Short mmCIF file of N, CA and C in Angstrom, two decimals:
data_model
loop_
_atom_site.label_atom_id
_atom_site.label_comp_id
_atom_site.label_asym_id
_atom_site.label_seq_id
_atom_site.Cartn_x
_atom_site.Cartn_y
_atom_site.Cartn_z
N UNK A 1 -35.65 87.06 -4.97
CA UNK A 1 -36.54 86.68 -6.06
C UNK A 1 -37.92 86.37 -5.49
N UNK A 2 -38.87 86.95 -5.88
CA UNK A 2 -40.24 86.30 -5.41
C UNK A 2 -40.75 84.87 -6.15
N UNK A 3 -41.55 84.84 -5.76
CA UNK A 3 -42.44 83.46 -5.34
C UNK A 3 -43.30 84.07 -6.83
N UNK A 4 -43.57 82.92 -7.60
CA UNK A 4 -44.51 83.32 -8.28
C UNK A 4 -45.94 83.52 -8.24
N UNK A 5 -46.84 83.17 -6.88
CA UNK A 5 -47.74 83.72 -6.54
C UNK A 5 -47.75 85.06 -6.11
N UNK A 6 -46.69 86.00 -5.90
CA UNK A 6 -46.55 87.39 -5.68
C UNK A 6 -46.69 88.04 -6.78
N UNK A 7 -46.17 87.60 -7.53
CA UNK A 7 -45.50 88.12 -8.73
C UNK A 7 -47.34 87.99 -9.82
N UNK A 8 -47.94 86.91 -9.44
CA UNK A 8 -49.27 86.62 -10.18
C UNK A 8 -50.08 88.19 -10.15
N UNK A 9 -50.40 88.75 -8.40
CA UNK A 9 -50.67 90.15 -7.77
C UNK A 9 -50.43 91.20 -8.61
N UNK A 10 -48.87 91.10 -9.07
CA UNK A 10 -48.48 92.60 -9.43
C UNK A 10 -48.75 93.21 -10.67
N UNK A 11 -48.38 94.88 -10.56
CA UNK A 11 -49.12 95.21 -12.12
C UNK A 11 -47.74 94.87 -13.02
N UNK A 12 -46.75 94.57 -12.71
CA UNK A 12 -45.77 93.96 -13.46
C UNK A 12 -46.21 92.59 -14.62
N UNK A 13 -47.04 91.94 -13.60
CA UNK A 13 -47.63 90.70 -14.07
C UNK A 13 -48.72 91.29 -14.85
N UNK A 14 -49.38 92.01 -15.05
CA UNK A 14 -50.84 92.80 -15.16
C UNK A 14 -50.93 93.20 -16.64
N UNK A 15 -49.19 93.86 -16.85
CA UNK A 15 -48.80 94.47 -18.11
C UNK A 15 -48.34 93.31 -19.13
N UNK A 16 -47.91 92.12 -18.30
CA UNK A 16 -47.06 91.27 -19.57
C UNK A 16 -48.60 90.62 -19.79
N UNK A 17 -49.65 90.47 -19.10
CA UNK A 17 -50.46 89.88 -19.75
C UNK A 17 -51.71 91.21 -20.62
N UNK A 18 -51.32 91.78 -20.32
CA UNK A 18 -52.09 93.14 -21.51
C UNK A 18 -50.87 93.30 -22.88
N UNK A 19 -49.28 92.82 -22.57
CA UNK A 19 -48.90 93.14 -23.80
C UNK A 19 -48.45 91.78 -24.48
N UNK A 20 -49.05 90.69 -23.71
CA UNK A 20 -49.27 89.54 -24.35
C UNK A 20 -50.53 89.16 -25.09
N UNK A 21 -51.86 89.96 -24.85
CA UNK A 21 -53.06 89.88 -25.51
C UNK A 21 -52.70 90.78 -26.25
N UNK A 22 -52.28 91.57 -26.64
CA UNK A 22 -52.26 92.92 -27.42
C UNK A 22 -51.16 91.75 -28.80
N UNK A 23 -49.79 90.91 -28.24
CA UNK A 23 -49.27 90.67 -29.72
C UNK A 23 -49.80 89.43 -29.88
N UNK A 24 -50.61 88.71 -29.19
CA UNK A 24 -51.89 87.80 -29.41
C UNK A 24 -52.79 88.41 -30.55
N UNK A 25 -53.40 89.33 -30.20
CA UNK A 25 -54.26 90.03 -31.19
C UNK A 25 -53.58 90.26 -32.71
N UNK A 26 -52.69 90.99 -32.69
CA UNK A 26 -51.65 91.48 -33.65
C UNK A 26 -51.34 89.98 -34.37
N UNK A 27 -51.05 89.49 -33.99
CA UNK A 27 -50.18 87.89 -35.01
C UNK A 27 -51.84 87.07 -35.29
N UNK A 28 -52.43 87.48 -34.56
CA UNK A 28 -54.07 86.72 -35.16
C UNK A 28 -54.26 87.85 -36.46
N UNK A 29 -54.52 89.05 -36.22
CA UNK A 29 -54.67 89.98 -37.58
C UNK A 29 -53.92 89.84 -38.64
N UNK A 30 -52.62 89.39 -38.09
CA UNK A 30 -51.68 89.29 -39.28
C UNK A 30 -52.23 88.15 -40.36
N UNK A 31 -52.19 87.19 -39.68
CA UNK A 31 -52.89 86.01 -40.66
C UNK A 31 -53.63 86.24 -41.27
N UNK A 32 -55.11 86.53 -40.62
CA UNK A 32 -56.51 86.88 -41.19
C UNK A 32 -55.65 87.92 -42.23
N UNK A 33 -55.36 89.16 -42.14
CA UNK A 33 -54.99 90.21 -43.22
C UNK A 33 -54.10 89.66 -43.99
N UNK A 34 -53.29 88.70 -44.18
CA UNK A 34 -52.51 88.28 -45.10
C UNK A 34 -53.59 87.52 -46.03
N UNK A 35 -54.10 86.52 -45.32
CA UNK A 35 -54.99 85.94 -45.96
C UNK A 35 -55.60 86.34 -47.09
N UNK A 36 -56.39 87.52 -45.86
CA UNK A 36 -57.17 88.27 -47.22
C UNK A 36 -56.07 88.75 -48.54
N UNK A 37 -55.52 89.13 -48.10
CA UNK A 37 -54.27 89.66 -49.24
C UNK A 37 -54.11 88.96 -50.43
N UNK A 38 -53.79 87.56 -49.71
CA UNK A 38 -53.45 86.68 -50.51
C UNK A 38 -54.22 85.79 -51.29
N UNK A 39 -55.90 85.89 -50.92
CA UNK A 39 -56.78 85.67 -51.20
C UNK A 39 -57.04 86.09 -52.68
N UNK A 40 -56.94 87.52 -52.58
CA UNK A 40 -57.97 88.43 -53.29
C UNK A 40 -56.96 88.87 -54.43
N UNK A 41 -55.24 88.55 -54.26
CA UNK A 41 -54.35 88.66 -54.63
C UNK A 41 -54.47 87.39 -56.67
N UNK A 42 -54.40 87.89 -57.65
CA UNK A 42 -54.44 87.15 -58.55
C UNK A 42 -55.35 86.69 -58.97
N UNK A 43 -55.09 84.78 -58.57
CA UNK A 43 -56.36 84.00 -58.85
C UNK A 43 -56.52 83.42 -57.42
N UNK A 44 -55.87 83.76 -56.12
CA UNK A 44 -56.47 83.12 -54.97
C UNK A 44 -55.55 82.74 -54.12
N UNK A 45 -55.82 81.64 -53.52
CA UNK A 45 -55.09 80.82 -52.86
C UNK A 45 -55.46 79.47 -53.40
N UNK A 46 -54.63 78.85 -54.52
CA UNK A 46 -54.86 77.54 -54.63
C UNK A 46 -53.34 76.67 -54.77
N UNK A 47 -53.94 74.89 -55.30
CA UNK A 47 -52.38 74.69 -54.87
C UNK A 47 -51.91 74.93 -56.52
N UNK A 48 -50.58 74.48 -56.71
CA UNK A 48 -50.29 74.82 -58.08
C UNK A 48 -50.70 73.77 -59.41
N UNK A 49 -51.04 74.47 -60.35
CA UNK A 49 -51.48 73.61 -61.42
C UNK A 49 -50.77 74.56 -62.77
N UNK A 50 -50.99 73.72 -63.79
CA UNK A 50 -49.88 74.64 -64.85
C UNK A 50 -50.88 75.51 -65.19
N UNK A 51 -50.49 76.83 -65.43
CA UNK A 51 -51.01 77.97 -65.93
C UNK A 51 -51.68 79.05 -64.97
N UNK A 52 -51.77 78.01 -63.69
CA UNK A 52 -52.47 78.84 -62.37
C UNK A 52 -51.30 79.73 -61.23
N UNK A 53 -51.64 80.33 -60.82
CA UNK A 53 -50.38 81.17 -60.04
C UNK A 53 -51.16 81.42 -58.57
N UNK A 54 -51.77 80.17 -58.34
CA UNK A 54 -52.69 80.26 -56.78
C UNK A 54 -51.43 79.80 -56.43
N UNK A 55 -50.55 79.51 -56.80
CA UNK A 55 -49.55 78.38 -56.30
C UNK A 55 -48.55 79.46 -55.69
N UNK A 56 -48.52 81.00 -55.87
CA UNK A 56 -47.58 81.80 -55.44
C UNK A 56 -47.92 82.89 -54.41
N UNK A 57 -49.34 82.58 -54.58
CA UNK A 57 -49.92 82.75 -53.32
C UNK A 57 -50.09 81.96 -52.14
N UNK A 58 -50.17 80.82 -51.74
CA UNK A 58 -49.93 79.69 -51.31
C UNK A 58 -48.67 79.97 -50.86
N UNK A 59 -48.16 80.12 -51.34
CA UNK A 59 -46.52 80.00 -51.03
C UNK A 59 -46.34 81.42 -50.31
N UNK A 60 -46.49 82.48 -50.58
CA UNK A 60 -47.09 84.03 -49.38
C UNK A 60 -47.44 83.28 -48.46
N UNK A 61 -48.89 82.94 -48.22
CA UNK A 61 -49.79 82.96 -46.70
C UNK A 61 -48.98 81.74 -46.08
N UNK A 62 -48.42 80.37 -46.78
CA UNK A 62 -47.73 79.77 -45.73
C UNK A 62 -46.40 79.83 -45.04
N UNK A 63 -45.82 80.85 -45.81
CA UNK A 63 -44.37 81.18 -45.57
C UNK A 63 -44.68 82.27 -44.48
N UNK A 64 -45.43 83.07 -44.45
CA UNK A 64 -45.86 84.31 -44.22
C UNK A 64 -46.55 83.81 -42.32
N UNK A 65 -47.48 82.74 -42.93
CA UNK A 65 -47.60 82.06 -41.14
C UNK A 65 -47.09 81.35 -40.24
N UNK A 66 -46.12 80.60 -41.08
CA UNK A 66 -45.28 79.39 -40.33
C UNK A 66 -44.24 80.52 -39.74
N UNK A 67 -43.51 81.53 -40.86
CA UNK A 67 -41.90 82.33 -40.23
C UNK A 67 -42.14 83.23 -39.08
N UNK A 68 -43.50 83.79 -39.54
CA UNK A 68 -44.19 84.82 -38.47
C UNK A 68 -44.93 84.39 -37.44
N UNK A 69 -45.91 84.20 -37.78
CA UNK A 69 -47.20 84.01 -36.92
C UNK A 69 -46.20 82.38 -35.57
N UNK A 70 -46.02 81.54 -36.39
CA UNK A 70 -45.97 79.86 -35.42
C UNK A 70 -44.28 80.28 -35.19
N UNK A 71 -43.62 80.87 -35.40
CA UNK A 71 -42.32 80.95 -35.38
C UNK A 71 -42.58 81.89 -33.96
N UNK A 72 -43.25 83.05 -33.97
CA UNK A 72 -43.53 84.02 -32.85
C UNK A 72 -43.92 83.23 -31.56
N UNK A 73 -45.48 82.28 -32.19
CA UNK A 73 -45.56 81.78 -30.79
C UNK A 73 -44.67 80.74 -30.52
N UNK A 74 -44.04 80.15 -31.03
CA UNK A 74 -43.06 79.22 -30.28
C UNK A 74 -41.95 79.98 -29.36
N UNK A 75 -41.72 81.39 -29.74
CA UNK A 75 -40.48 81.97 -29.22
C UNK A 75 -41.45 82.64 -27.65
N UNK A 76 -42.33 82.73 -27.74
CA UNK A 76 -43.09 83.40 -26.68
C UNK A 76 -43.79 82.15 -25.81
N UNK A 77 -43.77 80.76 -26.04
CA UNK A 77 -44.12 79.47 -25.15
C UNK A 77 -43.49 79.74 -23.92
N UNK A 78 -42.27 79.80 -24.18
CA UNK A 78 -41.66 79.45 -22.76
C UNK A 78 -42.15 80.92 -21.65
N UNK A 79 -42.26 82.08 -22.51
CA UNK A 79 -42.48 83.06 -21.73
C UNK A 79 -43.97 83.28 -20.95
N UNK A 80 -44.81 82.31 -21.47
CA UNK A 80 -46.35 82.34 -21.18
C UNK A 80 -46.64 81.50 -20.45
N UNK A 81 -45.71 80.41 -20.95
CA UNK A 81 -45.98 79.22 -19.60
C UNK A 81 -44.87 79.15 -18.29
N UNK A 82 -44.06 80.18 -18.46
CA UNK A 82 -43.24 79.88 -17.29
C UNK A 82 -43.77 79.47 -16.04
N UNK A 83 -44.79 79.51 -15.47
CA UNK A 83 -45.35 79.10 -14.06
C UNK A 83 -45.36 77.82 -14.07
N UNK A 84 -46.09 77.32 -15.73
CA UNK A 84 -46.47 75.72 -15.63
C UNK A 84 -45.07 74.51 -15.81
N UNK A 85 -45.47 73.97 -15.96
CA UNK A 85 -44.07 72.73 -16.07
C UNK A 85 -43.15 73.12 -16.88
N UNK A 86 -42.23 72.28 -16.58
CA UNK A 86 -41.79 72.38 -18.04
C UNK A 86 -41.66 71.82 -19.29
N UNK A 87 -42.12 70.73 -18.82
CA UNK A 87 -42.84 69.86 -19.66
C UNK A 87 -43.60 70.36 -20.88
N UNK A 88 -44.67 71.33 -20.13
CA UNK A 88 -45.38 71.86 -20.71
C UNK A 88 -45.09 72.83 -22.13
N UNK A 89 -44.33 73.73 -21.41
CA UNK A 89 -43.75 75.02 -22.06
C UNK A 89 -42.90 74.32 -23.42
N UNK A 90 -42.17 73.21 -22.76
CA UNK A 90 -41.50 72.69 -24.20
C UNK A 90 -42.27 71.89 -24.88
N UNK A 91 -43.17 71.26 -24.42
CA UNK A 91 -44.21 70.34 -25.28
C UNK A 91 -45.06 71.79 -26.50
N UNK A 92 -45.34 73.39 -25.90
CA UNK A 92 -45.95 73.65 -26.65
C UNK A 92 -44.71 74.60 -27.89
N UNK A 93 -43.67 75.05 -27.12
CA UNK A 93 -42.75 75.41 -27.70
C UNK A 93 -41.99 74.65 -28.75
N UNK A 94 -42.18 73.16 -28.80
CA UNK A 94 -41.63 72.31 -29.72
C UNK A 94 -42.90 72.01 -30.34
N UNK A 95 -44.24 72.18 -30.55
CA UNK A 95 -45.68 72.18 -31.46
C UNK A 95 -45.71 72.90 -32.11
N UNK A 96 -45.31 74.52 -31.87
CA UNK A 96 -44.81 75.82 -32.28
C UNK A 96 -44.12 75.42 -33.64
N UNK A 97 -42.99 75.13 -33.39
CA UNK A 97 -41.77 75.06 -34.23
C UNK A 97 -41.89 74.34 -35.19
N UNK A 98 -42.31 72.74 -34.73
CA UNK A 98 -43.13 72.01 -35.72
C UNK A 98 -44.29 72.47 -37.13
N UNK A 99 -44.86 73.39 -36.11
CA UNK A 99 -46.15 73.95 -37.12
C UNK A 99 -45.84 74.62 -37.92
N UNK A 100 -44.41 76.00 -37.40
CA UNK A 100 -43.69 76.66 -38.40
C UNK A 100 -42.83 75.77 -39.59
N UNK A 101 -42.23 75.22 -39.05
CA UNK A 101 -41.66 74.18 -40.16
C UNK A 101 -42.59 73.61 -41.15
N UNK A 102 -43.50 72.98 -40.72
CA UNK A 102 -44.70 72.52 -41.67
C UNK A 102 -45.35 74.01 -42.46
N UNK A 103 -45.83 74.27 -42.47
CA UNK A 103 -46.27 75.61 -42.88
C UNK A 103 -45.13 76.20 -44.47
N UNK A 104 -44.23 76.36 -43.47
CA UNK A 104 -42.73 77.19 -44.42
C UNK A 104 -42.40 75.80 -45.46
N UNK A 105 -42.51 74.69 -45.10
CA UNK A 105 -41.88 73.73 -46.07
C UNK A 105 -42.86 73.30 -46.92
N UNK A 106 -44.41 73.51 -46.78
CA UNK A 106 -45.44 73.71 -47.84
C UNK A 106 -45.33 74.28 -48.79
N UNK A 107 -45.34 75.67 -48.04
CA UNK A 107 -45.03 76.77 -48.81
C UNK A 107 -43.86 76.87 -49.73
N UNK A 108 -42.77 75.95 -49.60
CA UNK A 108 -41.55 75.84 -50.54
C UNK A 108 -41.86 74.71 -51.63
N UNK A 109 -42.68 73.82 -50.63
CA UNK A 109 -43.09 72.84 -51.38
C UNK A 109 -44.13 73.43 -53.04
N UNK A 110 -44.84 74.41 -52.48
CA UNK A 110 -45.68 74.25 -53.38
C UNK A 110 -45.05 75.70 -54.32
N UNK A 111 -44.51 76.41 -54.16
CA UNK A 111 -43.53 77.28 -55.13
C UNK A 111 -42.31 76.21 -56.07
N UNK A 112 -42.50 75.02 -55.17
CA UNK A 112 -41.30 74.44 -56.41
C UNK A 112 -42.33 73.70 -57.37
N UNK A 113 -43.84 72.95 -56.76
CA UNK A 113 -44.81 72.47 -58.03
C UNK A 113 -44.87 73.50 -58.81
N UNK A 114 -45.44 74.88 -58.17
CA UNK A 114 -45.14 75.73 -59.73
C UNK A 114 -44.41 76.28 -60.25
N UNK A 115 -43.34 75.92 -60.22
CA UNK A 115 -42.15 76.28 -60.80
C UNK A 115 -42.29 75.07 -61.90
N UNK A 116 -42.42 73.71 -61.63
CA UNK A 116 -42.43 72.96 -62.46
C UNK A 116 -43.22 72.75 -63.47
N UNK A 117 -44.51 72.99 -62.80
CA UNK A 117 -45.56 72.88 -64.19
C UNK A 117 -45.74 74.33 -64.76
N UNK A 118 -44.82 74.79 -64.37
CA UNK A 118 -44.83 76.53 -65.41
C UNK A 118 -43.74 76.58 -66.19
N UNK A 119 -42.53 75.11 -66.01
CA UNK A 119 -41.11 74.98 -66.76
C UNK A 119 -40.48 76.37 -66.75
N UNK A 120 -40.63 76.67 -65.24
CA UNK A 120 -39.68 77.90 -64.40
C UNK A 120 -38.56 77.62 -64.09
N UNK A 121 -37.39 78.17 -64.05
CA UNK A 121 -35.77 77.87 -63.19
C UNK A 121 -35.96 78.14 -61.80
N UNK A 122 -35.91 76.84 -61.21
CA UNK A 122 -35.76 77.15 -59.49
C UNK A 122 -34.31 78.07 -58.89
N UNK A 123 -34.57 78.53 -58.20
CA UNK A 123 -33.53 79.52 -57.14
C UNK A 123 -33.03 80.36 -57.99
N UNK A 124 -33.62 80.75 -58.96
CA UNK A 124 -32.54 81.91 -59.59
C UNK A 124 -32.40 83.23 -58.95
N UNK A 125 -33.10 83.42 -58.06
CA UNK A 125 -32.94 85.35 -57.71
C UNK A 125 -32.40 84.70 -56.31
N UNK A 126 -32.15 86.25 -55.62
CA UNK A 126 -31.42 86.38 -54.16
C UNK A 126 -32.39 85.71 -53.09
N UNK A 127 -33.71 86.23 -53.49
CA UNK A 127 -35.09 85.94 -52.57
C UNK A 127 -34.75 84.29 -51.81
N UNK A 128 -35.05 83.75 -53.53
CA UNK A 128 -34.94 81.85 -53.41
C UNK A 128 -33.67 81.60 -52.17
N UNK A 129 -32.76 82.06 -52.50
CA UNK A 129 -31.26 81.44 -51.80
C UNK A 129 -31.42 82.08 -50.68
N UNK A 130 -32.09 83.28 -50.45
CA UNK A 130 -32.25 83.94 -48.72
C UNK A 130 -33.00 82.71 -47.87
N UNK A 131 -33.89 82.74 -48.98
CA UNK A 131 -34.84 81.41 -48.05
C UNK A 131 -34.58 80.20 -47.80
N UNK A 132 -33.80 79.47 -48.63
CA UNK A 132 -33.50 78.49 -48.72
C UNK A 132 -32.28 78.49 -47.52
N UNK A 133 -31.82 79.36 -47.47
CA UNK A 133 -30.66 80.01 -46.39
C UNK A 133 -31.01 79.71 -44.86
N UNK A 134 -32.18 80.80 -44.88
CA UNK A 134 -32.99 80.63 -43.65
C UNK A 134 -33.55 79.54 -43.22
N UNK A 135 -34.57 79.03 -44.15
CA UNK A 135 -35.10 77.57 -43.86
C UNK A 135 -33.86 76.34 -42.82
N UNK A 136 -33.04 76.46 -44.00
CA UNK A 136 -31.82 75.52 -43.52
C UNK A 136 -31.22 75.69 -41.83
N UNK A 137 -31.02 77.12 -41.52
CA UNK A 137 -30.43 77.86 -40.46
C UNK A 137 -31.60 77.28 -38.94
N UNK A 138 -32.91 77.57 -39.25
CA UNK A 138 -33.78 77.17 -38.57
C UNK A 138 -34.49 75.91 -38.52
N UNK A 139 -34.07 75.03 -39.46
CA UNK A 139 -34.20 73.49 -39.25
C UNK A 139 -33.01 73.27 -38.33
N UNK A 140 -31.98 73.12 -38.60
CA UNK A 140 -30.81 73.33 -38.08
C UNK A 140 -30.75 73.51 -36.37
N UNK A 141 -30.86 74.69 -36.51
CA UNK A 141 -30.85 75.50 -35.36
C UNK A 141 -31.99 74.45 -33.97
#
């Protein structure tokens, strides 16, 4: 096994950090382009109020960044910081996870305000119970 100052040298090392800026780049676009999506999508991005449906957009861009975007980098912490502590790697790998959780439970949060002030039935389709599925699995987990 080498030494990780060898390993710093090689184009082995050379490539994980060209195809670590490359899904750096990619999960930054994703956001920004959801954003916009979700932006320009309806009436916006707002939180929910009765008659407004910013509230289901809201519920897109934060579900959409916490599962993807903070869910990705937490799974890729340990792989970026392997040189540094480990302290480290789990201090940012458990910030990660945190942020995804916060994010995704907004985003549920604020699909159930408008559900309420629109006097909507919560969980009725497959979607609701997939998520609610998942959510659970990855709190959990």
């Amino acid at each position: 096994m080498q030494k990780p100052s060898k390993v710093f040298g090689s184009r082995l090392y050379l490539y994980f950090e060209l195809m670590m800026s490359i899904n750096q780049l990619c999960g930054i676009a994703f956001v920004i382009l959801s954003g916009y999506l979700f932006n320009t999508m309806g009436c916006g991005i707002k939180w929910p109020s009765k008659g407004n449906y910013g509230g289901v957009n809201f519920h897109g861009i934060f579900m959409a960044s916490g599962l993807v975007f903070f869910q990705g980098e937490a799974l890729l912490a340990y792989r970026f910081y392997r040189y540094d502590t480990k302290a480290l790697s789990k201090f940012v790998h458990v910030a990660f996870h945190l942020l995804a959780i916060a994010f995704f439970s907004t985003g549920l949060s604020a699909m159930i305000i408008h559900k309420n002030k629109s006097d909507i039935d919560h969980f009725k389709s497959v979607h609701s119970w997939i998520g609610i599925g998942v959510m659970f699995v990855y709190v959990v987990q």
